[in-house]
Coordinates of C-alpha atoms in Angstrom, one line a residue:
Chain A
M1 CA 243.4 38.5 64.4
S2 CA 241.3 35.5 65.1
L3 CA 238.2 35.7 67.2
V4 CA 238.9 32.3 68.7
Q5 CA 242.2 30.5 68.6
L6 CA 243.1 27.2 70.2
T7 CA 246.7 26.1 70.2
G8 CA 247.6 22.6 71.3
V9 CA 244.5 22.3 73.4
G10 CA 244.0 19.0 75.3
K11 CA 241.6 17.7 77.9
N12 CA 242.1 14.9 80.4
Y13 CA 239.4 13.5 82.6
G14 CA 241.5 11.8 85.3
N15 CA 243.7 9.3 83.4
I16 CA 241.5 9.5 80.3
T17 CA 242.7 11.7 77.5
A18 CA 239.6 13.0 75.7
L19 CA 241.4 15.5 73.5
S20 CA 245.0 16.3 72.8
G21 CA 247.0 18.7 70.7
I22 CA 244.1 20.4 69.0
D23 CA 244.7 23.6 66.9
L24 CA 241.7 25.6 65.7
E25 CA 240.9 29.1 64.7
V26 CA 238.0 31.1 63.5
G27 CA 238.0 34.8 62.4
E28 CA 235.4 37.3 61.4
S29 CA 233.3 36.1 58.5
E30 CA 234.8 32.7 58.6
V31 CA 233.3 29.2 59.0
T32 CA 235.4 26.6 60.7
C33 CA 234.0 23.1 60.4
V34 CA 234.8 20.4 63.0
L35 CA 234.3 17.0 61.6
G36 CA 234.5 13.6 63.3
D37 CA 232.7 10.4 64.0
N38 CA 230.9 9.6 67.2
G39 CA 233.4 9.7 70.1
A40 CA 236.0 11.7 68.1
G41 CA 236.0 14.4 70.8
K42 CA 233.7 16.9 69.0
S43 CA 231.5 17.5 72.0
T44 CA 234.5 17.8 74.4
L45 CA 235.9 20.4 72.1
I46 CA 232.7 22.5 71.9
K47 CA 232.3 22.2 75.7
I48 CA 235.8 23.8 76.1
I49 CA 235.0 26.6 73.7
A50 CA 231.6 27.2 75.1
G51 CA 232.9 27.4 78.7
L52 CA 231.3 24.3 80.1
H53 CA 234.7 22.6 80.6
Q54 CA 238.2 24.0 81.0
H55 CA 241.0 22.7 78.9
S56 CA 243.9 20.9 80.7
S57 CA 246.7 21.8 78.3
G58 CA 247.4 24.3 75.5
T59 CA 246.1 27.8 75.2
Y60 CA 242.6 29.2 74.4
E61 CA 242.6 32.8 73.2
V62 CA 239.7 35.1 72.4
N63 CA 240.7 38.2 70.4
G64 CA 244.3 37.4 71.2
R65 CA 243.8 37.3 74.9
E66 CA 244.1 34.0 76.8
V67 CA 241.0 32.9 78.6
H68 CA 239.8 30.3 81.1
F69 CA 236.1 30.2 81.2
N70 CA 234.4 29.0 84.4
S71 CA 230.8 29.0 82.9
P72 CA 228.9 29.3 79.7
R73 CA 227.8 32.7 80.9
E74 CA 231.4 34.0 80.8
A75 CA 231.9 32.7 77.3
L76 CA 228.6 34.4 76.3
D77 CA 229.9 37.7 77.8
E78 CA 232.8 37.4 75.3
G79 CA 230.3 36.9 72.5
I80 CA 230.7 33.2 72.2
A81 CA 227.3 31.6 71.8
T82 CA 226.4 28.0 71.5
V83 CA 223.4 26.5 69.8
Y84 CA 222.9 23.0 70.9
Q85 CA 221.3 20.4 68.7
D86 CA 218.4 19.4 71.0
L87 CA 218.5 22.2 73.6
A88 CA 217.6 25.1 71.4
V89 CA 214.0 25.9 72.4
V90 CA 210.9 25.2 74.6
P91 CA 208.4 23.7 72.2
L92 CA 205.1 24.8 73.9
M93 CA 206.2 28.4 74.2
P94 CA 205.4 31.0 71.5
V95 CA 208.3 31.9 69.1
W96 CA 208.8 35.4 70.6
R97 CA 209.0 34.2 74.1
N98 CA 211.6 31.6 73.1
F99 CA 213.5 34.2 71.2
F100 CA 214.0 36.4 74.3
L101 CA 214.0 33.6 76.9
G102 CA 216.6 34.3 79.6
Q103 CA 217.3 37.8 78.2
E104 CA 213.8 39.3 78.4
K105 CA 213.5 43.0 77.8
R106 CA 212.3 44.5 81.1
K107 CA 209.9 47.4 81.4
G108 CA 209.2 48.4 85.0
L109 CA 208.3 45.3 86.9
G110 CA 207.1 43.5 83.8
M111 CA 208.5 43.0 80.4
D112 CA 208.0 44.9 77.1
S113 CA 206.0 42.3 75.2
A114 CA 205.2 44.6 72.2
F115 CA 208.8 45.4 71.6
M116 CA 209.8 41.7 72.0
R117 CA 207.2 40.5 69.5
K118 CA 208.1 43.2 66.9
T119 CA 211.9 42.6 67.4
A120 CA 211.6 38.8 67.1
K121 CA 209.6 39.1 63.9
Q122 CA 212.0 41.6 62.4
E123 CA 215.2 39.7 63.4
L124 CA 213.8 36.5 62.0
L125 CA 212.9 38.3 58.8
D126 CA 216.4 39.6 58.5
M127 CA 217.7 36.1 58.7
G128 CA 215.2 35.2 55.9
I129 CA 212.6 33.5 58.1
D130 CA 209.3 35.0 57.4
L131 CA 206.9 33.8 60.1
R132 CA 203.2 34.3 59.9
D133 CA 202.8 34.6 63.6
V134 CA 205.3 34.9 66.3
E135 CA 202.6 33.8 68.8
Q136 CA 202.6 30.3 67.5
P137 CA 204.3 27.7 69.7
I138 CA 207.8 27.1 68.4
G139 CA 207.0 23.4 68.4
T140 CA 204.9 24.0 65.4
L141 CA 207.9 25.1 63.3
S142 CA 210.0 22.6 61.4
G143 CA 213.3 21.4 62.8
G144 CA 215.3 23.6 60.5
E145 CA 213.3 26.7 61.4
R146 CA 213.7 26.0 65.1
Q147 CA 217.5 25.8 64.6
C148 CA 217.3 29.1 62.7
V149 CA 215.4 30.8 65.5
A150 CA 218.1 29.7 67.9
I151 CA 220.8 31.0 65.6
S152 CA 219.2 34.4 65.0
R153 CA 218.6 34.7 68.7
A154 CA 222.3 34.2 69.3
V155 CA 223.1 36.8 66.6
Y156 CA 220.7 39.3 68.0
F157 CA 222.1 39.0 71.5
G158 CA 225.6 40.0 70.3
A159 CA 227.2 36.8 69.5
K160 CA 230.5 37.3 67.6
V161 CA 231.3 33.6 67.4
L162 CA 228.5 31.0 66.9
I163 CA 229.1 27.4 67.9
L164 CA 226.6 25.1 66.1
D165 CA 226.4 21.6 67.5
E166 CA 225.3 19.3 64.7
P167 CA 222.6 21.6 63.6
T168 CA 221.8 19.4 60.5
A169 CA 222.1 16.0 62.2
A170 CA 218.4 15.4 62.7
L171 CA 217.2 17.1 59.5
G172 CA 216.2 16.1 56.1
V173 CA 218.1 17.3 53.0
K174 CA 215.9 20.3 52.3
Q175 CA 215.9 21.5 56.0
S176 CA 219.6 21.0 56.2
G177 CA 219.9 23.3 53.1
V178 CA 217.9 25.9 55.0
V179 CA 220.2 25.7 58.0
L180 CA 223.3 25.9 55.8
R181 CA 222.0 29.0 54.2
Y182 CA 221.7 30.7 57.6
I183 CA 225.2 29.7 58.4
L184 CA 226.4 31.5 55.3
Q185 CA 224.1 34.4 56.2
A186 CA 225.7 34.6 59.7
R187 CA 229.1 34.6 58.0
E188 CA 228.1 37.5 55.7
R189 CA 227.1 39.4 58.8
G190 CA 230.7 39.2 60.0
L191 CA 230.3 36.4 62.5
G192 CA 232.7 33.6 63.1
V193 CA 231.0 30.2 63.0
I194 CA 232.2 26.9 64.4
F195 CA 230.1 24.3 62.7
I196 CA 230.2 20.8 64.2
T197 CA 229.0 18.0 62.0
H198 CA 229.8 14.5 60.9
N199 CA 228.6 15.1 57.4
P200 CA 231.4 16.3 54.9
H201 CA 228.7 17.1 52.3
H202 CA 227.3 19.7 54.7
A203 CA 230.7 21.0 55.8
F204 CA 232.4 21.4 52.5
P205 CA 230.1 24.0 50.8
V206 CA 230.1 26.4 53.7
G207 CA 233.4 25.9 55.4
D208 CA 236.6 28.0 55.2
R209 CA 238.6 25.7 57.4
F210 CA 238.2 22.0 58.3
L211 CA 239.4 20.3 61.4
L212 CA 239.1 16.5 61.4
L213 CA 239.0 14.8 64.7
K214 CA 239.5 11.1 65.4
R215 CA 239.8 9.6 68.9
G216 CA 240.6 12.9 70.5
R217 CA 243.4 13.8 68.1
S218 CA 243.5 16.0 65.1
L219 CA 243.5 14.0 61.9
G220 CA 244.2 17.0 59.9
Y221 CA 243.5 20.8 59.7
Y222 CA 243.0 22.2 56.3
R223 CA 242.0 25.4 54.6
K224 CA 239.5 25.1 51.8
D225 CA 242.1 25.5 49.0
E226 CA 244.2 22.6 50.5
I227 CA 241.5 19.9 50.3
S228 CA 238.9 18.7 47.9
R229 CA 235.4 17.5 48.8
D230 CA 236.4 13.9 47.9
E231 CA 239.5 14.0 50.0
L232 CA 237.5 15.3 52.9
T233 CA 234.9 12.6 52.4
A234 CA 237.6 10.0 52.2
L235 CA 239.2 11.2 55.4
M236 CA 235.8 11.2 57.2
A237 CA 235.0 7.8 56.0
G238 CA 238.1 6.7 57.8
G239 CA 240.3 5.6 54.8
A240 CA 242.0 2.5 56.0
E241 CA 239.1 1.7 58.2
L242 CA 236.8 1.2 55.3
E243 CA 239.2 -1.4 54.0
E244 CA 239.3 -3.1 57.3
L245 CA 235.5 -3.2 57.4
S246 CA 235.4 -4.8 54.1
H247 CA 237.8 -7.5 55.2
E248 CA 235.8 -8.0 58.3
L249 CA 232.6 -8.5 56.3
D250 CA 234.5 -10.8 53.9
R251 CA 235.7 -13.0 56.7
G252 CA 232.1 -13.2 58.1
G253 CA 231.4 -15.5 55.2
G254 CA 228.1 -15.8 53.4
G255 CA 227.2 -14.5 50.0
V256 CA 225.5 -11.3 51.1
A257 CA 228.4 -10.2 53.3
A258 CA 230.9 -10.8 50.6
A259 CA 228.8 -8.7 48.2
A260 CA 228.7 -5.9 50.8
A261 CA 232.4 -6.2 51.2
K262 CA 232.9 -5.9 47.5
M263 CA 230.8 -2.8 47.4
L264 CA 232.8 -1.2 50.3
E265 CA 236.0 -1.9 48.5
Q266 CA 234.7 -0.4 45.3
E267 CA 233.6 2.7 47.2
S268 CA 236.9 3.2 48.9
K269 CA 238.6 2.9 45.5
E270 CA 236.2 5.5 44.1
L271 CA 237.0 7.8 47.0
G272 CA 240.6 7.6 46.1
I273 CA 241.8 5.9 49.2
T274 CA 244.8 3.7 49.1
P275 CA 245.4 1.9 52.4
G276 CA 247.8 3.6 54.8
S277 CA 248.0 6.9 52.9
T278 CA 245.9 9.8 54.1
P279 CA 246.2 13.0 52.1
Chain C
M1 CA 207.4 25.9 54.5
T2 CA 207.0 29.4 56.1
A3 CA 210.6 30.3 55.3
T4 CA 210.9 32.5 52.3
L5 CA 213.0 35.3 51.2
T6 CA 210.2 37.6 50.1
A7 CA 209.6 41.3 50.9
P8 CA 208.7 42.2 54.4
P9 CA 205.1 41.7 55.3
A10 CA 202.7 44.6 55.5
R11 CA 201.1 45.5 58.7
G12 CA 199.2 42.4 59.8
D13 CA 199.8 39.3 57.8
E14 CA 197.5 38.2 55.0
R15 CA 198.4 34.6 55.7
L16 CA 196.8 34.9 59.1
A17 CA 193.1 34.5 58.9
R18 CA 191.4 36.6 61.5
Q19 CA 190.4 34.4 64.3
S20 CA 187.0 34.8 65.8
A21 CA 186.8 35.5 69.5
F22 CA 185.4 32.1 70.0
S23 CA 188.3 30.2 68.3
R24 CA 190.8 32.3 70.2
L25 CA 189.0 31.4 73.4
A26 CA 189.0 27.7 72.5
G27 CA 192.8 27.8 72.4
R28 CA 193.1 28.9 76.0
P29 CA 194.2 26.3 78.7
E30 CA 191.2 27.1 80.9
I31 CA 188.4 26.6 78.4
G32 CA 187.6 23.1 79.4
A33 CA 187.2 24.1 83.0
L34 CA 185.1 27.0 82.1
V35 CA 182.7 24.8 80.2
G36 CA 182.6 22.4 83.1
A37 CA 181.9 25.1 85.6
V38 CA 179.0 26.5 83.6
V39 CA 177.5 23.0 83.2
I40 CA 177.8 22.2 86.9
F41 CA 176.4 25.6 87.8
I42 CA 173.3 25.0 85.7
L43 CA 173.0 21.4 87.0
F44 CA 172.8 22.5 90.6
F45 CA 170.8 25.6 89.8
V46 CA 168.1 23.3 88.4
V47 CA 168.2 20.4 90.9
A48 CA 168.9 22.2 94.1
P49 CA 166.6 25.2 94.8
P50 CA 168.6 26.4 97.9
F51 CA 171.6 26.7 95.5
R52 CA 169.9 29.7 93.8
E53 CA 170.0 31.8 97.0
A54 CA 172.7 34.4 97.5
P55 CA 174.0 33.1 100.9
S56 CA 174.5 29.7 99.3
I57 CA 176.6 31.3 96.5
A58 CA 178.6 33.1 99.2
T59 CA 179.3 29.8 100.9
V60 CA 180.3 28.2 97.6
L61 CA 182.7 31.1 96.9
Y62 CA 184.1 30.8 100.4
Q63 CA 184.7 27.1 100.1
S64 CA 186.2 27.6 96.6
S65 CA 188.6 30.2 98.0
L66 CA 189.9 27.8 100.6
Y67 CA 190.8 25.4 97.8
G68 CA 191.7 28.1 95.4
I69 CA 194.4 30.0 97.3
P70 CA 196.8 27.1 97.6
A71 CA 195.8 25.9 94.2
V72 CA 197.2 29.2 92.7
G73 CA 200.7 28.2 94.0
V74 CA 200.2 24.5 93.0
A75 CA 199.3 25.6 89.5
L76 CA 202.4 27.8 89.1
L77 CA 204.5 24.9 90.4
M78 CA 202.8 22.5 88.0
I79 CA 203.5 24.9 85.1
G80 CA 207.1 24.8 86.3
G81 CA 207.0 21.1 85.9
E82 CA 206.7 19.9 89.5
F83 CA 204.1 19.1 92.1
D84 CA 203.8 19.2 95.8
L85 CA 202.1 16.4 97.8
S86 CA 202.9 18.1 101.1
A87 CA 200.8 21.2 100.4
G88 CA 197.6 20.0 102.3
V89 CA 199.5 19.1 105.4
A90 CA 201.7 22.2 105.2
V91 CA 198.5 24.3 105.6
I92 CA 197.9 22.8 109.0
S93 CA 201.5 22.8 110.0
S94 CA 201.5 26.6 109.5
S95 CA 198.5 27.1 111.7
L96 CA 199.9 24.8 114.4
V97 CA 203.2 26.6 114.5
A98 CA 201.6 30.0 114.7
S99 CA 199.1 28.9 117.3
M100 CA 201.5 27.1 119.6
T101 CA 204.2 29.7 119.3
A102 CA 201.8 32.4 120.4
Y103 CA 200.2 30.3 123.2
Q104 CA 203.2 28.6 124.7
L105 CA 205.5 31.6 124.6
S106 CA 202.7 34.0 125.6
V107 CA 203.6 36.5 122.9
N108 CA 201.6 38.6 120.5
V109 CA 199.9 36.4 117.9
W110 CA 201.7 38.3 115.2
V111 CA 205.0 36.8 116.5
G112 CA 203.4 33.4 116.0
V113 CA 202.2 34.4 112.5
L114 CA 205.7 35.5 111.5
V115 CA 207.5 32.5 113.0
S116 CA 205.0 30.3 111.1
L117 CA 205.8 32.2 107.9
V118 CA 209.5 31.5 108.3
V119 CA 208.8 27.8 109.0
A120 CA 206.5 27.5 106.0
L121 CA 209.0 29.1 103.7
A122 CA 211.7 26.9 105.1
I123 CA 209.6 23.8 104.2
G124 CA 209.2 25.1 100.7
L125 CA 212.9 25.8 100.5
L126 CA 213.7 22.3 101.8
N127 CA 211.4 20.7 99.2
G128 CA 212.9 22.7 96.4
Y129 CA 216.5 22.3 97.5
L130 CA 216.1 18.5 97.9
L131 CA 214.6 18.4 94.5
V132 CA 217.2 20.3 92.6
R133 CA 220.1 18.8 94.6
T134 CA 219.1 15.2 94.4
K135 CA 217.3 15.4 91.0
L136 CA 214.7 13.0 92.5
P137 CA 211.2 13.4 91.1
S138 CA 209.0 15.8 93.1
F139 CA 206.6 12.9 93.8
L140 CA 209.2 11.2 96.0
V141 CA 210.6 14.4 97.7
T142 CA 207.3 15.8 98.6
L143 CA 205.8 12.5 99.5
A144 CA 208.6 12.2 102.1
T145 CA 207.8 15.8 103.4
F146 CA 204.1 14.9 103.4
F147 CA 204.6 12.0 105.8
M148 CA 207.2 13.8 107.9
L149 CA 204.9 16.8 108.4
T150 CA 201.9 14.6 109.1
G151 CA 203.8 12.9 111.8
L152 CA 205.3 16.1 113.2
N153 CA 201.8 17.8 113.3
L154 CA 200.3 15.0 115.4
A155 CA 203.3 14.2 117.6
L156 CA 204.4 17.7 118.4
T157 CA 200.9 18.9 119.1
K158 CA 200.4 16.1 121.5
L159 CA 203.8 16.7 123.1
I160 CA 203.3 20.5 123.5
S161 CA 199.5 21.0 123.9
G162 CA 198.8 17.6 125.5
G163 CA 195.9 17.0 123.0
V164 CA 195.1 16.6 119.4
A165 CA 194.0 20.2 119.1
T166 CA 195.8 23.5 120.0
K167 CA 194.5 25.7 122.7
D168 CA 192.1 28.6 122.0
I169 CA 194.2 31.7 121.2
S170 CA 191.4 34.2 120.8
D171 CA 192.2 36.2 123.9
I172 CA 195.9 36.7 123.1
D173 CA 197.2 40.1 122.0
G174 CA 197.0 40.8 118.3
F175 CA 194.3 38.3 117.6
A176 CA 191.7 40.9 116.5
S177 CA 194.1 42.6 114.0
A178 CA 195.2 39.2 112.6
Q179 CA 191.6 38.1 112.3
A180 CA 190.8 41.3 110.4
I181 CA 193.5 40.4 107.8
F182 CA 193.0 36.7 107.5
A183 CA 189.5 35.8 108.5
Q184 CA 187.0 38.7 108.6
S185 CA 183.6 38.8 107.1
F186 CA 182.0 41.8 105.4
D187 CA 178.6 42.5 104.0
V188 CA 177.8 43.2 100.4
G189 CA 174.2 43.9 99.8
G190 CA 173.1 42.0 102.8
V191 CA 175.2 38.9 101.9
S192 CA 178.1 38.1 104.2
L193 CA 181.3 37.4 102.3
R194 CA 184.6 36.1 103.7
I195 CA 187.8 38.1 103.1
T196 CA 189.5 35.0 101.7
L197 CA 187.5 35.6 98.6
L198 CA 189.2 38.9 98.0
W199 CA 192.6 37.5 98.8
W200 CA 191.9 34.7 96.4
I201 CA 191.2 37.2 93.6
V202 CA 194.3 39.2 94.5
F203 CA 196.5 36.1 94.3
V204 CA 195.0 34.8 91.1
A205 CA 195.5 38.3 89.5
I206 CA 199.1 38.5 90.7
A207 CA 199.9 35.0 89.5
T208 CA 198.3 35.7 86.1
W209 CA 200.3 38.9 85.7
V210 CA 203.5 37.2 86.7
L211 CA 202.9 34.3 84.2
L212 CA 202.0 36.4 81.2
K213 CA 203.7 39.7 81.6
T214 CA 207.0 39.2 83.4
H215 CA 210.2 37.5 82.7
L216 CA 209.6 35.3 85.7
G217 CA 206.5 33.9 84.0
N218 CA 208.6 33.2 80.9
W219 CA 211.0 31.3 83.0
I220 CA 208.3 29.3 84.8
F221 CA 206.9 28.2 81.5
A222 CA 210.4 27.4 80.2
V223 CA 211.6 25.3 83.2
G224 CA 208.4 23.3 83.0
G225 CA 208.4 22.9 79.3
A226 CA 212.0 22.0 78.7
D227 CA 214.4 22.6 81.6
A228 CA 217.6 21.7 79.8
S229 CA 216.8 24.2 77.0
A230 CA 216.0 26.8 79.7
R231 CA 219.3 26.2 81.4
A232 CA 221.2 26.4 78.1
V233 CA 219.9 29.9 77.4
G234 CA 220.7 31.2 80.9
V235 CA 217.5 30.7 82.9
P236 CA 218.4 30.0 86.6
V237 CA 216.3 26.8 86.6
K238 CA 217.2 25.8 90.2
K239 CA 216.2 29.1 91.6
V240 CA 213.0 29.2 89.7
K241 CA 212.0 25.8 91.0
I242 CA 212.9 26.5 94.6
G243 CA 211.0 29.8 94.3
L244 CA 207.9 28.0 93.1
F245 CA 208.0 25.6 96.0
M246 CA 208.3 28.5 98.4
T247 CA 205.4 30.2 96.7
V248 CA 203.3 27.1 97.3
S249 CA 204.4 27.2 101.0
F250 CA 203.5 30.9 101.2
L251 CA 200.0 30.3 100.0
C252 CA 199.6 27.3 102.2
W253 CA 200.7 29.4 105.1
F254 CA 198.2 32.0 104.2
T255 CA 195.4 29.4 104.2
G256 CA 196.6 28.1 107.5
M257 CA 196.4 31.5 109.0
H258 CA 192.8 31.8 107.8
I259 CA 191.9 28.5 109.4
L260 CA 193.6 29.5 112.7
F261 CA 191.9 32.9 112.9
S262 CA 188.5 31.7 111.9
F263 CA 188.3 28.7 114.3
N264 CA 190.7 29.9 117.1
T265 CA 192.0 26.3 117.5
V266 CA 193.4 23.8 115.1
Q267 CA 192.9 20.1 114.8
S268 CA 196.4 18.5 114.2
G269 CA 195.1 15.6 112.2
Q270 CA 193.5 17.8 109.5
G271 CA 195.1 18.5 106.1
P272 CA 196.1 15.2 104.5
G273 CA 194.1 14.7 101.3
N274 CA 193.7 18.3 100.5
E275 CA 196.9 18.4 98.5
F276 CA 195.1 16.3 95.9
L277 CA 192.3 18.8 95.7
Y278 CA 194.8 21.5 94.9
I279 CA 196.5 19.4 92.3
I280 CA 193.2 18.3 90.7
A281 CA 192.0 21.9 90.7
A282 CA 195.1 22.9 88.7
V283 CA 194.8 19.9 86.3
V284 CA 191.1 20.5 85.8
G285 CA 191.9 24.1 85.1
G286 CA 194.1 23.1 82.2
C287 CA 197.6 22.8 83.7
L288 CA 199.7 20.0 82.2
L289 CA 200.9 17.6 84.9
T290 CA 204.2 17.4 82.9
G291 CA 204.6 21.2 83.0
G292 CA 205.0 24.0 80.6
Y293 CA 201.4 24.8 80.0
G294 CA 198.5 26.1 82.1
S295 CA 197.1 29.2 83.8
A296 CA 196.3 30.5 87.3
V297 CA 192.8 31.5 86.2
G298 CA 192.2 27.9 85.2
A299 CA 193.2 26.6 88.6
A300 CA 190.8 29.2 90.1
I301 CA 187.9 27.8 87.9
G302 CA 188.9 24.3 89.0
A303 CA 188.7 25.3 92.6
F304 CA 185.3 27.0 92.0
I305 CA 184.0 23.7 90.4
F306 CA 184.9 21.9 93.6
G307 CA 183.4 24.5 95.8
M308 CA 180.2 24.4 93.8
T309 CA 180.0 20.6 93.8
E310 CA 180.7 20.2 97.4
Q311 CA 178.0 22.6 98.5
G312 CA 175.7 21.7 95.6
I313 CA 175.6 18.0 96.6
V314 CA 174.6 18.9 100.1
L315 CA 172.1 21.5 99.0
A316 CA 170.5 19.0 96.6
G317 CA 170.1 16.6 99.5
W318 CA 172.3 14.0 98.0
E319 CA 174.8 11.8 99.9
A320 CA 178.0 13.8 100.5
D321 CA 180.1 10.8 99.6
W322 CA 179.3 11.4 95.9
F323 CA 181.8 14.3 96.0
K324 CA 184.8 11.9 96.0
F325 CA 183.4 10.0 93.0
F326 CA 182.9 13.3 91.3
L327 CA 186.5 14.4 92.0
G328 CA 187.8 11.3 90.3
A329 CA 185.5 11.5 87.3
M330 CA 186.4 15.2 86.9
L331 CA 190.1 14.5 87.0
L332 CA 189.8 11.7 84.4
G333 CA 187.8 13.9 82.1
A334 CA 190.2 16.9 82.5
T335 CA 193.2 14.7 81.9
L336 CA 191.8 13.4 78.6
L337 CA 190.9 16.9 77.6
N338 CA 194.4 18.1 78.4
V339 CA 196.0 15.5 76.1
Y340 CA 193.7 16.7 73.3
V341 CA 194.5 20.4 74.0
R342 CA 198.2 19.8 74.1
R343 CA 198.1 18.0 70.8
R344 CA 196.2 20.9 69.4
A345 CA 198.6 23.5 70.8
E346 CA 201.6 21.6 69.3
T347 CA 200.1 21.3 65.9
R348 CA 198.2 24.5 65.6
K349 CA 197.8 25.8 62.0

């Protein structure tokens, strides 16, 4: 049984259709990647799963039971935790305070600082982040490490499904690698992960399923054995659109533009795209 | 960089060089203020002989406590990312409400005190509610309250009491007991101290404990440091902000009660200008104007610096106007220091 299953989900804002007919599922120890360009509807989709918005059509099931979340809190209570790209942490606060922020361990009127320090350090270590000092402001950590703290925090507080909103978008190659490793680690711990990204090179190595979005519609939903990395990249690059772009550049005239157009055409050939046919 | 997959670290961590007590102290938000306070103390100790006597120190402490009590609330609010321009006037509003309620209705002064508390908390609630509801900057919201309260203080006092000051309430029931709580003096080794000094210490201690040892403190730092992040992890950002505004109101009310019960009457035009003293005390004490960093002890030291300077200038026989110049210079210095400290805190190690 899937932890999270969307069937034919759509979302309208007034007369604007932001999303329609989306199918998605993630089970235990699975990573489902959601790929799409800007404006493809990725954030609308996460907001529905995370409980910030309600879907207008289709069904949303958690553990086989249909749900309608009114707030992120309700989603969290079902074990669905979201780690947002920029909203993960408070930079000036120490790591351990960030780790427990919003869910502090109380002790009498105060809180159990010793327990929280120890737990934060141990939990991060379990995720493979060996910090020198959990007292250091989290702003002193690298971008990748900050994401990882946010991920391990969600895991510690009982997340069964992790939604990661473009965790690698602002990171360099090495840091992205670190984050991808934690995604796999979370999967090994039995979590379901929904990984939102626009980078097929990040998605392919860790994903079990791939949902491609374009202009609010599903462009395809594949299991790993049904699609190759190149096909995924080609789909993401927008197939026919790449061609169009090259024509556009060509028409723009000028030697440089023509050269760029040639390059694009070449690239789309290498990716195995023939106009009009998507795998 | 620090992420490795090695064996768990032993007790303590060999990568952490033991910090000396001095360098640990240097990382605290209030260190700049502490150094400033010591320098100013030595300065007046040298140039103003009367400054060295115990009664002068008692006066300095009293003056400091009057700035210091509201500054505790203002510091918490500032750590929470907002500030309150109406605090100075709200102090006087509180005393006016208490005084006029008790006098005009001929009821026990404690009724006036409680009515005034309710009104004060309502002002804080209004400030906070308007802020979270409209998402306007606190500068605008509290500037509006500042002017409205200034006008109300003057106009209502004139309308009700027929003058610019309230009537003497010292012969109304309950005055003695209220005075004992808010404005009594007591002797320590032949020196007369005011009770506000004790209250000040109590409030600073409570605020420090809340900031460092409770989940509320965590939330205050978080809403000031990054309110969107705080909201995303389930911190009730709006409630925290409203609560902070109400804390400021409470401490202003307390100060207002002290003024009422030590002078028996209140001048309705007092108050404007003091809000800046509270804010500057907090900033000098290491609170970041943008929120997320600071301490209650720092604000206390900031207030103490002002108390010392205000009295010291008089005791040294200088022109009292220099105090204002000093305020400005101190603020500038503290702000520059804050920028430096923040940079250090963000790139430590």
